[in-house]
Short mmCIF file of C-alpha atoms and ligand atoms in Angstrom, two decimals:
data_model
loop_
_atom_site.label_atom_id
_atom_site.label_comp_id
_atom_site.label_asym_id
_atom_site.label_seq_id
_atom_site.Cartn_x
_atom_site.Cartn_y
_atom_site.Cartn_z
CA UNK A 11 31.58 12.24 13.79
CA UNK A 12 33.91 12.66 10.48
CA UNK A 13 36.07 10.24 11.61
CA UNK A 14 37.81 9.30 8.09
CA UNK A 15 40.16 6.83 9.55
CA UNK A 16 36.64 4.29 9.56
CA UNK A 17 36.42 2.44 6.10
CA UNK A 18 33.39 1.34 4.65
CA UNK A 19 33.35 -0.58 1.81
CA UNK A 20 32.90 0.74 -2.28
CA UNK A 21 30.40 -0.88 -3.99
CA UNK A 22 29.90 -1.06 -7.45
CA UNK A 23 25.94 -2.03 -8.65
CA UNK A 24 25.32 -5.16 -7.16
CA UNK A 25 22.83 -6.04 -9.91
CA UNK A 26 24.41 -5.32 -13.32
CA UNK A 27 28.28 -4.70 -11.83
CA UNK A 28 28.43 -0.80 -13.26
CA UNK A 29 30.60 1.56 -11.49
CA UNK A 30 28.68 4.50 -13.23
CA UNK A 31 26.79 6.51 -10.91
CA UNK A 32 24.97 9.77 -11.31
CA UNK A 33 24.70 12.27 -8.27
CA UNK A 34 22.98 11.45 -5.22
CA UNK A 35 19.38 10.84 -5.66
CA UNK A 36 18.69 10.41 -1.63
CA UNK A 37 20.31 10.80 1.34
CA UNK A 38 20.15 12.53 5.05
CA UNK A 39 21.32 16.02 6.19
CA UNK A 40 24.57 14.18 7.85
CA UNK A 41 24.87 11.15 5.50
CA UNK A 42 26.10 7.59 7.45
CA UNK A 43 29.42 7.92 5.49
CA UNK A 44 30.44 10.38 7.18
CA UNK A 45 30.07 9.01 10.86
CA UNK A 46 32.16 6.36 12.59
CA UNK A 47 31.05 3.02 13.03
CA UNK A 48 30.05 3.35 16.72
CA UNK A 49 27.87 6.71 16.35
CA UNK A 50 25.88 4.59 13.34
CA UNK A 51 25.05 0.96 15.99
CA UNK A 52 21.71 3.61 17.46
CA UNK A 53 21.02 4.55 14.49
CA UNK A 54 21.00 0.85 13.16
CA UNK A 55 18.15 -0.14 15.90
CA UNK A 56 15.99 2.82 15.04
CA UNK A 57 16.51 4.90 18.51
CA UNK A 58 17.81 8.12 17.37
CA UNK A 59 16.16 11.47 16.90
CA UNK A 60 17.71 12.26 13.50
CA UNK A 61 17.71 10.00 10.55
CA UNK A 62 20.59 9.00 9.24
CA UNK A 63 21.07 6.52 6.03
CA UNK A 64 24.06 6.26 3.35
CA UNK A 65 23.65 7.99 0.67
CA UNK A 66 21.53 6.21 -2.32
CA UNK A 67 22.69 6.55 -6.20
CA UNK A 68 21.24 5.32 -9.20
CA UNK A 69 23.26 2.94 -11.05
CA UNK A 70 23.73 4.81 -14.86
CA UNK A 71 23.39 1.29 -16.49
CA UNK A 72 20.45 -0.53 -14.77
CA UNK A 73 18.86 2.26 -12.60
CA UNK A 74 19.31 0.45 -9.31
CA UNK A 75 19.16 2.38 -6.66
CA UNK A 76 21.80 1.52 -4.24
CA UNK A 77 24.48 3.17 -1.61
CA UNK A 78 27.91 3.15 -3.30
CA UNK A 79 29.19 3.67 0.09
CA UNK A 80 27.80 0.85 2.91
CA UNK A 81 29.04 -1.78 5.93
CA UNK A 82 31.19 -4.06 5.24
CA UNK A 83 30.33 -8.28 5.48
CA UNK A 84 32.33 -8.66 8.75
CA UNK A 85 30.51 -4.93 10.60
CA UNK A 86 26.89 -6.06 9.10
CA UNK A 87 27.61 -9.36 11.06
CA UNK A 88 28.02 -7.42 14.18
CA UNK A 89 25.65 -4.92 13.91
CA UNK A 90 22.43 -8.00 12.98
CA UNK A 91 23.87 -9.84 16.00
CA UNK A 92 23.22 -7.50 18.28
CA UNK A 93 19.25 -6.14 16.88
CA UNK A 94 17.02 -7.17 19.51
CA UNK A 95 13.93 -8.38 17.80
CA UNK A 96 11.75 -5.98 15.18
CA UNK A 97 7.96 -7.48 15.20
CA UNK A 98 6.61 -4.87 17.74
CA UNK A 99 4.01 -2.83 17.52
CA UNK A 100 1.53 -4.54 14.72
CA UNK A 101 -0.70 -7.24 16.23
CA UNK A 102 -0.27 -10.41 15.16
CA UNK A 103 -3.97 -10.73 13.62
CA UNK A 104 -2.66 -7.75 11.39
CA UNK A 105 0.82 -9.34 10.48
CA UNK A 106 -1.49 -12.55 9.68
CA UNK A 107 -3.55 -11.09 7.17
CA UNK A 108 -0.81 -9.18 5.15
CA UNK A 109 1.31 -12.50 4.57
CA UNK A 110 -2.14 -14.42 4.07
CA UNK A 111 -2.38 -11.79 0.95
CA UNK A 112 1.04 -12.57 -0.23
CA UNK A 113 0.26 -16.45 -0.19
CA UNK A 114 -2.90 -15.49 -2.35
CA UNK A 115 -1.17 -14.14 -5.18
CA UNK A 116 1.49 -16.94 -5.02
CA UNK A 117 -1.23 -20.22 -5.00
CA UNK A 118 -2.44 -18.97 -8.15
CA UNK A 119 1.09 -20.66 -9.38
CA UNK A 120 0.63 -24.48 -10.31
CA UNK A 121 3.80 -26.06 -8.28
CA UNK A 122 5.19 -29.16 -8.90
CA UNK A 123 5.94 -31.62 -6.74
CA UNK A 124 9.30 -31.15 -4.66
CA UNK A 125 10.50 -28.99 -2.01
CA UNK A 126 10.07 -25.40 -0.38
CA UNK A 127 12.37 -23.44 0.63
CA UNK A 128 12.11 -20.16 2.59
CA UNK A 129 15.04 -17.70 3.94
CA UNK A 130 14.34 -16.00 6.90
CA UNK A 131 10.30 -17.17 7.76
CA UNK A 132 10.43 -15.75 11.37
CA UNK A 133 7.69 -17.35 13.04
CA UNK A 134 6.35 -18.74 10.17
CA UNK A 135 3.00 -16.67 9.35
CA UNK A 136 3.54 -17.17 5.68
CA UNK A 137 4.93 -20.62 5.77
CA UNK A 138 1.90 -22.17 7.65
CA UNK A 139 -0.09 -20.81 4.53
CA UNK A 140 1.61 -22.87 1.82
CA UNK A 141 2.54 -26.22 4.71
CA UNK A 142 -0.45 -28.52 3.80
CA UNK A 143 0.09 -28.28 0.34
CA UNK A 144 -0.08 -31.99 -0.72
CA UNK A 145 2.76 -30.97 -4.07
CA UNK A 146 5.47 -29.89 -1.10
CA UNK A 147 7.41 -32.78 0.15
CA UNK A 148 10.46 -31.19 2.22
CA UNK A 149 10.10 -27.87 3.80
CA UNK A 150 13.67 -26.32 4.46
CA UNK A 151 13.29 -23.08 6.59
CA UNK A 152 16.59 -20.93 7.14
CA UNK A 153 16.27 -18.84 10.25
CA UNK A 154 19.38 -17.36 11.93
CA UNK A 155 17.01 -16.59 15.11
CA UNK A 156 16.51 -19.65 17.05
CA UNK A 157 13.83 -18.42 19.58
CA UNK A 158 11.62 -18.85 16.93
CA UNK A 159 12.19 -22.81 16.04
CA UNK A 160 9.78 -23.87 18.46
CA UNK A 161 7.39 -22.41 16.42
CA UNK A 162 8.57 -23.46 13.42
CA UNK A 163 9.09 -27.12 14.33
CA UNK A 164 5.48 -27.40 14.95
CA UNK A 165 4.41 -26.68 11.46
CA UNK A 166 5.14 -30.11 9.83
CA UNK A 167 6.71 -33.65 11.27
CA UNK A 168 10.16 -33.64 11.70
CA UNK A 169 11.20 -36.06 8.66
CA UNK A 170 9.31 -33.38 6.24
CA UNK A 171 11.05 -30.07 8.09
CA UNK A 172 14.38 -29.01 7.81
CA UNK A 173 15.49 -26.07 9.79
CA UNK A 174 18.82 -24.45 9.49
CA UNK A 175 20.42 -21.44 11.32
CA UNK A 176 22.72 -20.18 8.33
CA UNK A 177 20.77 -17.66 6.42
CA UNK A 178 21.69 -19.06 2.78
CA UNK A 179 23.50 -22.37 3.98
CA UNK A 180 21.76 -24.35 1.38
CA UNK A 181 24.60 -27.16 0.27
CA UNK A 182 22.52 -29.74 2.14
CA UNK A 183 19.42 -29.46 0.07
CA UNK A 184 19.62 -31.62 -3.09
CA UNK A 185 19.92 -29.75 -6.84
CA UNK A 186 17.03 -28.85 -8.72
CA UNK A 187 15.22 -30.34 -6.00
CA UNK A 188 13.26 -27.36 -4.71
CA UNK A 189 9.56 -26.22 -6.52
CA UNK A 190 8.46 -23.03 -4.15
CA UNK A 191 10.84 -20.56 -3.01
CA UNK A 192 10.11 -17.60 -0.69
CA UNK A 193 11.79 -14.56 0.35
CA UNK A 194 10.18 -11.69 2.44
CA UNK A 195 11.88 -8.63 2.79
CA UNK A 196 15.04 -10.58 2.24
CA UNK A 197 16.63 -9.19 -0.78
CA UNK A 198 16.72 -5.57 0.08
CA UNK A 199 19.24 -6.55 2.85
CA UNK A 200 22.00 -8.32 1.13
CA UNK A 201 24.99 -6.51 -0.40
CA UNK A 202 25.34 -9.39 -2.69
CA UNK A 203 21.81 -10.15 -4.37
CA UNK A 204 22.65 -11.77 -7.44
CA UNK A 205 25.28 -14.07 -5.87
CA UNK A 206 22.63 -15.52 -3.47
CA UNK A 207 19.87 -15.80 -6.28
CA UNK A 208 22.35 -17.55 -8.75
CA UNK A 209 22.85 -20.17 -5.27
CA UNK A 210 18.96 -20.65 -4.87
CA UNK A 211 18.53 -21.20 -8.63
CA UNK A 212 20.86 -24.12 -8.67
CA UNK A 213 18.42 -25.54 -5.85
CA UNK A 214 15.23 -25.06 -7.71
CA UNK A 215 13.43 -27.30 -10.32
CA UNK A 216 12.71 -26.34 -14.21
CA UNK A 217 9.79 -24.65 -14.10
CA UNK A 218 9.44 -23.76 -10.24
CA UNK A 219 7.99 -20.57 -8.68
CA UNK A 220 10.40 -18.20 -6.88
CA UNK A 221 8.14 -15.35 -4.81
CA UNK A 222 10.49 -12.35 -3.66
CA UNK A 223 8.80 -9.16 -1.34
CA UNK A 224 10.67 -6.29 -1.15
CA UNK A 225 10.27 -2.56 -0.63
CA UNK A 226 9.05 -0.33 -4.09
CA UNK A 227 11.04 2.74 -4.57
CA UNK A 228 9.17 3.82 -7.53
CA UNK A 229 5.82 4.04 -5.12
CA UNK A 230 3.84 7.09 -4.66
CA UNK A 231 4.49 6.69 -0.86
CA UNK A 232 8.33 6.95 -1.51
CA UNK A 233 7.86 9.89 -3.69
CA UNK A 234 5.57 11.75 -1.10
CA UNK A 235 7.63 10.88 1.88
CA UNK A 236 11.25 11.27 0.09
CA UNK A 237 13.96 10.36 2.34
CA UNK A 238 11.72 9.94 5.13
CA UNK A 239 10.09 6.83 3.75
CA UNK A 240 11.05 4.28 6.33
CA UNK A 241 12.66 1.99 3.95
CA UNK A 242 15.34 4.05 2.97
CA UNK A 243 17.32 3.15 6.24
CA UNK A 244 20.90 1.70 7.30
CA UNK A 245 19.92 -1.91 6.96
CA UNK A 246 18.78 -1.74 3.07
CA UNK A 247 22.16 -1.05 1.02
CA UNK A 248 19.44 -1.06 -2.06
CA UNK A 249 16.30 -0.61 -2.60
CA UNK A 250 14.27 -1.92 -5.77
CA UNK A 251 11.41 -1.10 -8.39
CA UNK A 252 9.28 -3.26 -10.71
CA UNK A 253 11.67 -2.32 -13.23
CA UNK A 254 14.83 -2.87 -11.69
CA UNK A 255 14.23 -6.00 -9.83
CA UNK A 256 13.04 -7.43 -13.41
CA UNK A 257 16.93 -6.59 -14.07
CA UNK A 258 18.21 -8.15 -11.03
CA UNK A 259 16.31 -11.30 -11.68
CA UNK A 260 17.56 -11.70 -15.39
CA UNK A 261 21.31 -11.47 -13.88
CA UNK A 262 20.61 -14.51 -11.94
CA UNK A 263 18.96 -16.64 -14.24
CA UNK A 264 15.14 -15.74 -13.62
CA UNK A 265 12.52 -14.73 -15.64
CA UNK A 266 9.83 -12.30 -14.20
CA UNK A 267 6.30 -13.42 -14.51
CA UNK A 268 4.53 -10.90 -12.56
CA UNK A 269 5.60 -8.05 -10.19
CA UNK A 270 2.51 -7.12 -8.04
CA UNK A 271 2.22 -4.56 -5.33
CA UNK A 272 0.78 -5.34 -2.09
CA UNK A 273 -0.96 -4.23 0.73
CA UNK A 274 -0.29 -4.20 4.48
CA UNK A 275 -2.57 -4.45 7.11
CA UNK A 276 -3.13 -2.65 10.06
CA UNK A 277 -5.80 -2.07 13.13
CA UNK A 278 -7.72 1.22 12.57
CA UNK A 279 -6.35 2.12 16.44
CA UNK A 280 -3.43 2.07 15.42
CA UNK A 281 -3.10 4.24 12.59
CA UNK A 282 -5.23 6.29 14.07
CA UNK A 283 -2.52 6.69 17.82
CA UNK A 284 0.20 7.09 14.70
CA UNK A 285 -1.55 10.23 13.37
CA UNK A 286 -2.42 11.29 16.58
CA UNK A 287 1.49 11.30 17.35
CA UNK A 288 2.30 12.28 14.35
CA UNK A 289 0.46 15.74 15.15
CA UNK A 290 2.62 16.09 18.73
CA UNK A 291 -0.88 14.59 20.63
CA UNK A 292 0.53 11.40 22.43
CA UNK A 293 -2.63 10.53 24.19
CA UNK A 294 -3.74 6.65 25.03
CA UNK A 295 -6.14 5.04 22.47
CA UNK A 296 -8.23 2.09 23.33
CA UNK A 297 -6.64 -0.64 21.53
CA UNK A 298 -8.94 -2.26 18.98
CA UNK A 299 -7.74 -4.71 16.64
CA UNK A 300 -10.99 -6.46 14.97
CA UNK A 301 -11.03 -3.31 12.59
CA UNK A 302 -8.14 -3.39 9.88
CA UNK A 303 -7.76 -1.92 6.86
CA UNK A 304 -5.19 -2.46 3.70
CA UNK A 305 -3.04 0.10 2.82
CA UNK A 306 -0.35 0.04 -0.07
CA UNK A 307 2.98 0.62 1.50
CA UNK A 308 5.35 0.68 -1.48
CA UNK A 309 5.96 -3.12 -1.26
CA UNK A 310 5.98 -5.53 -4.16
CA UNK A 311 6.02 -9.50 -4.51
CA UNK A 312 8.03 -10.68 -7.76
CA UNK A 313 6.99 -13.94 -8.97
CA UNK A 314 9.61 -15.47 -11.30
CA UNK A 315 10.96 -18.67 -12.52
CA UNK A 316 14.36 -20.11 -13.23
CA UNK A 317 14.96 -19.50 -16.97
ZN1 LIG B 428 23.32 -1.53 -12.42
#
C-alpha cells in the first residue's frame, strides 16, 4: 500500500471543466489513491472485505460529484478486460421487469422514424422492449462482450441489426440518422461523459429521444447508507443527480425533458436471504421468485433531446 511511485490520473470536472473543488464529500477509511494499482484489481471485482473507492469531491462550479483522483484510459482498459461477468444473483424474471419499467416511461415519447441506437444492451432485456416498434428502421447495438451476440442477433433480421464490439465506435452509423437512443448505467462509467454525448448527438435526428439511467446521489438511500451505498465504488469515477446531470446534458447539446426515478425489482426471497445475512444469519432460503416487489434504489432515467 502507499506506493506513490503509481500515477493515477488528475481530473478536472468532466462536466463543466472546473478545477475548483471543495473538501472531500465521500470516501473510504484507506482511500484507492493511496494504494497501488495491483492491491486495487480485488477490489475492482467486488471480492474484498473492506471497501475501498477514490475519494469523491464536488465540483465548486456545477456540483458534480466526481473523484479528482481515478484510473487512467489505458489501466481502466485492463482492469474491464479482465471482470468476469456481473448479472448474478437477481433472476432474470426480476431483471425483466425493472428494464420493462424503464421502456414504460420512454414509449410515452412520440419517435420518429429512423434508427436506435443502444451502448452496452447486454443481453438485450431492454432492447427487445422497444424492437417491434414499426418507427425503428436500423437497430445498432454496441456491446464489447461478445458471448452475448447470440442473443442479440436473434432480436431482429440481420439487414435491420447492426452489432458492433467498440463501445462508442459509432462512425459507421449515418448523421442525424438515429431517433431513440439508450444508455443504462453507461454514463456513470466514463471519465469522459460529455465527449461521448457530444459523439451520439451528431448521430441523432432533430427532435429525437435520448433515455440515459444512471445512479442518483441525491437519493435518500445514498444519504442513509453514505459511503456504503454500493454505487459509490471503483468503477464509477462520478456519480450524478437530477440536478447535475441536467448540467451535463446542456454541455453536450441536450435539453432535459424529464428526469424520473425508478424502481428495481427484486424476488421477496431474496431480499429477505439479504437481511437475513445482513444480521450475521446465513441460513438457506427456499428460492421463490413469482413474488417481487419495487423498490427505489437511487436510480434515475433522463429523457432529453438534442437541442
Ligand atoms: Zn463542474
Amino acid at each position: 500500500m502507499a506506493n506513490t511511485n503509481i500515477k493515477y490520473e488528475s481530473r478536472v470536472c468532466p462536466s463543466c471543466g472546473c478545477s475548483d473543488t471543495g473538501n472531500v464529500s465521500v470516501s473510504s477509511k484507506h482511500p484507492a489513491e493511496y494504494f497501488d494499482l495491483d492491491d486495487l484489481q480485488s477490489h475492482w471485482n467486488g471480492f474484498f472485505k473492506e471497501k475501498v473507492i477514490f475519494s469523491y469531491s464536488r465540483c465548486a462550479k456545477c456540483h458534480l460529484l466526481y473523484s479528482p483522483t481515478f484510473f487512467s484510459d489505458g489501466q481502466l482498459e485492463a482492469l474491464y478486460a479482465q471482470m468476469p461477468d456481473n448479472t448474478a444473483g437477481v433472476p432474470l424474471e426480476a431483471l425483466e421487469k425493472t428494464q420493462k419499467g424503464y421502456f414504460n416511461i420512454l414509449k410515452e415519447y412520440k419517435f420518429e422514424k429512423g434508427g436506435y441506437l443502444e451502448t452496452g444492451p447486454d443481453i438485450g432485456l431492454f432492447t427487445k422492449n422497444i424492437i417491434s416498434n414499426p418507427a425503428l428502421k436500423k437497430f445498432w447495438l454496441f456491446e464489447p462482450n461478445r458471448t452475448v451476440w447470440p442473443t442479440l442477433s436473434k432480436l431482429a433480421d440481420s439487414d435491420r441489426l447492426h452489432l458492433s464490439a467498440e463501445m462508442f465506435g459509432f462512425s459507421e452509423v449515418p448523421d442525424q440518422s438515429i431517433s431513440v437512443a439508450v444508455m443504462i448505467h453507461v454514463l456513470d462509467h466514463l471519465i469522459n461523459p460529455v465527449e461521448i454525448l457530444k459523439k451520439l448527438r451528431m448521430k441523432m435526428a432533430p427532435g429525437a429521444v435520448l433515455a440515459v439511467v444512471t445512479h442518483d446521489e441525491s437519493s435518500l438511500l445514498a444519504k442513509i447508507t453514505g459511503n456504503g451505498w454500493p454505487a459509490y465504488c471503483l468503477q464509477h469515477p462520478q456519480l450524478y443527480s437530477p440536478k447535475t446531470i441536467r448540467a451535463l446534458m446542456k454541455e453536450a447539446g441536450f435539453n432535459v425533458v424529464q428526469v424520473q426515478r425508478t424502481v428495481n425489482y427484486f424476488p421477496v426471497t431474496y431480499l429477505f436471504k439479504h437481511l437475513l445475512w445482513a444480521f450475521g444469519i446465513r441460513i438457506n432460503v427456499p428460492s421463490w421468485d413469482a413474488l417481487q416487489i419495487p423498490l427505489k434504489l437511487g436510480n434515475i432515467l433522463t429523457i432529453a433531446s438534442p437541442e
